[in-house]
């Protein structure tokens, strides 16, 4: 039995209701969190490389950022340490030759007081 999440329903509805570029833009709006994310390219033919850019607000409490990409069939993650407010504002992670699928990308910022924020984006590879 397959469980369908609200995110899956939203993704399917937006994909059906809007042209692809508008659906992706609607899903990838900023949340005002201390971390944001950009996915390049948001759609492509598989196998494809995908670049994830984590955009991090400088703060003395920042300790590390975790990037996770998951399609349900393929999973990978990367973690990078941050040096508080002296850390670069942008961290980039490249996932190479990803197979076809719809991927959920989560970029989570952790600080001295735990999780500080998460940005979620989606990637479609055909």
mmCIF file of C-alpha atoms in Angstrom:
data_model
loop_
_atom_site.group_PDB
_atom_site.id
_atom_site.type_symbol
_atom_site.label_atom_id
_atom_site.label_comp_id
_atom_site.label_asym_id
_atom_site.label_seq_id
_atom_site.Cartn_x
_atom_site.Cartn_y
_atom_site.Cartn_z
ATOM 1 C CA UNK A 1 0.000 0.000 0.000
ATOM 2 C CA UNK A 2 1.428 3.377 -0.996
ATOM 3 C CA UNK A 3 0.923 6.346 1.337
ATOM 4 C CA UNK A 4 0.241 9.653 -0.401
ATOM 5 C CA UNK A 5 1.358 12.758 1.490
ATOM 6 C CA UNK A 6 -0.118 16.231 1.270
ATOM 7 C CA UNK A 7 3.091 17.386 -0.458
ATOM 8 C CA UNK A 8 2.611 14.743 -3.157
ATOM 9 C CA UNK A 9 -0.999 15.816 -3.713
ATOM 10 C CA UNK A 10 0.032 19.492 -3.898
ATOM 11 C CA UNK A 11 2.835 18.680 -6.340
ATOM 12 C CA UNK A 12 0.507 16.652 -8.568
ATOM 13 C CA UNK A 13 -2.215 19.329 -8.462
ATOM 14 C CA UNK A 14 0.193 22.150 -9.331
ATOM 15 C CA UNK A 15 1.738 20.096 -12.133
ATOM 16 C CA UNK A 16 -1.718 19.488 -13.622
ATOM 17 C CA UNK A 17 -3.092 22.993 -13.069
ATOM 18 C CA UNK A 18 -0.130 25.141 -14.105
ATOM 19 C CA UNK A 19 2.460 25.054 -16.889
ATOM 20 C CA UNK A 20 5.676 23.426 -15.622
ATOM 21 C CA UNK A 21 7.734 26.604 -14.980
ATOM 22 C CA UNK A 22 4.872 28.251 -13.058
ATOM 23 C CA UNK A 23 4.199 25.100 -11.007
ATOM 24 C CA UNK A 24 7.845 24.881 -9.985
ATOM 25 C CA UNK A 25 7.951 28.562 -9.104
ATOM 26 C CA UNK A 26 4.808 28.192 -6.963
ATOM 27 C CA UNK A 27 6.402 25.312 -5.082
ATOM 28 C CA UNK A 28 9.710 27.107 -4.619
ATOM 29 C CA UNK A 29 8.668 30.287 -2.823
ATOM 30 C CA UNK A 30 10.712 31.594 0.094
ATOM 31 C CA UNK A 31 9.466 31.139 3.660
ATOM 32 C CA UNK A 32 11.376 33.932 5.467
ATOM 33 C CA UNK A 33 13.548 31.289 7.157
ATOM 34 C CA UNK A 34 17.258 31.903 7.980
ATOM 35 C CA UNK A 35 17.987 29.419 5.181
ATOM 36 C CA UNK A 36 16.766 29.367 1.581
ATOM 37 C CA UNK A 37 17.575 27.085 -1.345
ATOM 38 C CA UNK A 38 17.920 27.230 -5.100
ATOM 39 C CA UNK A 39 17.928 24.199 -7.394
ATOM 40 C CA UNK A 40 19.625 24.293 -10.808
ATOM 41 C CA UNK A 41 18.108 23.005 -13.025
ATOM 42 C CA UNK A 42 14.598 22.554 -11.575
ATOM 43 C CA UNK A 43 13.755 20.220 -14.509
ATOM 44 C CA UNK A 44 15.962 18.256 -16.900
ATOM 45 C CA UNK A 45 16.419 14.995 -18.755
ATOM 46 C CA UNK A 46 17.962 12.143 -16.766
ATOM 47 C CA UNK A 47 20.623 11.284 -15.956
ATOM 48 C CA UNK A 48 21.461 14.808 -14.905
ATOM 49 C CA UNK A 49 23.632 16.730 -12.463
ATOM 50 C CA UNK A 50 21.711 18.900 -9.991
ATOM 51 C CA UNK A 51 23.255 21.830 -8.131
ATOM 52 C CA UNK A 52 21.732 22.817 -4.789
ATOM 53 C CA UNK A 53 22.611 26.255 -3.439
ATOM 54 C CA UNK A 54 21.947 26.812 0.265
ATOM 55 C CA UNK A 55 21.615 30.525 1.006
ATOM 56 C CA UNK A 56 22.286 31.136 4.706
ATOM 57 C CA UNK A 57 21.692 34.272 6.758
ATOM 58 C CA UNK A 58 24.891 35.013 8.748
ATOM 59 C CA UNK A 59 24.462 34.335 12.475
ATOM 60 C CA UNK A 60 26.867 33.494 15.307
ATOM 61 C CA UNK A 61 24.693 30.463 16.197
ATOM 62 C CA UNK A 62 24.997 28.731 12.779
ATOM 63 C CA UNK A 63 26.893 25.424 13.024
ATOM 64 C CA UNK A 64 26.101 23.274 9.965
ATOM 65 C CA UNK A 65 23.815 22.876 6.977
ATOM 66 C CA UNK A 66 22.427 19.577 5.696
ATOM 67 C CA UNK A 67 21.239 19.019 2.114
ATOM 68 C CA UNK A 68 19.047 15.978 1.413
ATOM 69 C CA UNK A 69 17.710 14.845 -1.977
ATOM 70 C CA UNK A 70 15.155 12.034 -2.029
ATOM 71 C CA UNK A 71 12.903 10.549 -4.706
ATOM 72 C CA UNK A 72 11.683 7.557 -2.718
ATOM 73 C CA UNK A 73 13.900 5.357 -4.914
ATOM 74 C CA UNK A 74 17.131 7.369 -4.737
ATOM 75 C CA UNK A 75 18.481 9.122 -1.632
ATOM 76 C CA UNK A 76 21.625 11.153 -0.975
ATOM 77 C CA UNK A 77 22.703 13.773 1.542
ATOM 78 C CA UNK A 78 25.578 16.109 2.319
ATOM 79 C CA UNK A 79 26.502 18.037 5.464
ATOM 80 C CA UNK A 80 28.794 21.077 5.668
ATOM 81 C CA UNK A 81 30.085 22.733 8.828
ATOM 82 C CA UNK A 82 29.595 26.478 9.262
ATOM 83 C CA UNK A 83 31.755 28.909 11.226
ATOM 84 C CA UNK A 84 28.951 31.004 12.713
ATOM 85 C CA UNK A 85 28.614 34.501 11.255
ATOM 86 C CA UNK A 86 31.994 34.178 9.475
ATOM 87 C CA UNK A 87 30.718 31.352 7.245
ATOM 88 C CA UNK A 88 30.084 32.025 3.553
ATOM 89 C CA UNK A 89 26.537 33.099 2.782
ATOM 90 C CA UNK A 90 26.183 30.363 0.138
ATOM 91 C CA UNK A 91 27.061 26.648 0.199
ATOM 92 C CA UNK A 92 26.809 24.590 -2.980
ATOM 93 C CA UNK A 93 26.318 20.830 -3.277
ATOM 94 C CA UNK A 94 26.262 19.020 -6.621
ATOM 95 C CA UNK A 95 24.588 15.644 -7.008
ATOM 96 C CA UNK A 96 25.864 13.919 -10.143
ATOM 97 C CA UNK A 97 24.042 11.788 -12.717
ATOM 98 C CA UNK A 98 20.743 11.499 -10.874
ATOM 99 C CA UNK A 99 18.270 8.994 -12.355
ATOM 100 C CA UNK A 100 14.781 9.962 -13.533
ATOM 101 C CA UNK A 101 12.251 10.864 -10.856
ATOM 102 C CA UNK A 102 10.684 13.642 -8.848
ATOM 103 C CA UNK A 103 12.985 14.643 -6.013
ATOM 104 C CA UNK A 104 12.294 16.462 -2.777
ATOM 105 C CA UNK A 105 15.266 18.612 -1.773
ATOM 106 C CA UNK A 106 15.521 19.681 1.884
ATOM 107 C CA UNK A 107 18.118 22.185 3.066
ATOM 108 C CA UNK A 108 18.217 22.368 6.872
ATOM 109 C CA UNK A 109 20.236 24.845 8.917
ATOM 110 C CA UNK A 110 21.354 23.762 12.393
ATOM 111 C CA UNK A 111 22.688 26.014 15.116
ATOM 112 C CA UNK A 112 23.791 25.876 18.727
ATOM 113 C CA UNK A 113 20.109 25.742 19.731
ATOM 114 C CA UNK A 114 19.086 22.969 17.278
ATOM 115 C CA UNK A 115 17.291 23.234 13.940
ATOM 116 C CA UNK A 116 17.005 26.876 12.840
ATOM 117 C CA UNK A 117 15.104 26.447 9.574
ATOM 118 C CA UNK A 118 14.424 24.307 6.516
ATOM 119 C CA UNK A 119 13.857 25.144 2.854
ATOM 120 C CA UNK A 120 12.145 22.576 0.619
ATOM 121 C CA UNK A 121 12.350 22.498 -3.172
ATOM 122 C CA UNK A 122 11.480 19.963 -5.889
ATOM 123 C CA UNK A 123 13.351 18.664 -8.941
ATOM 124 C CA UNK A 124 11.823 16.729 -11.837
ATOM 125 C CA UNK A 125 14.079 14.607 -14.016
ATOM 126 C CA UNK A 126 12.585 12.724 -16.981
#
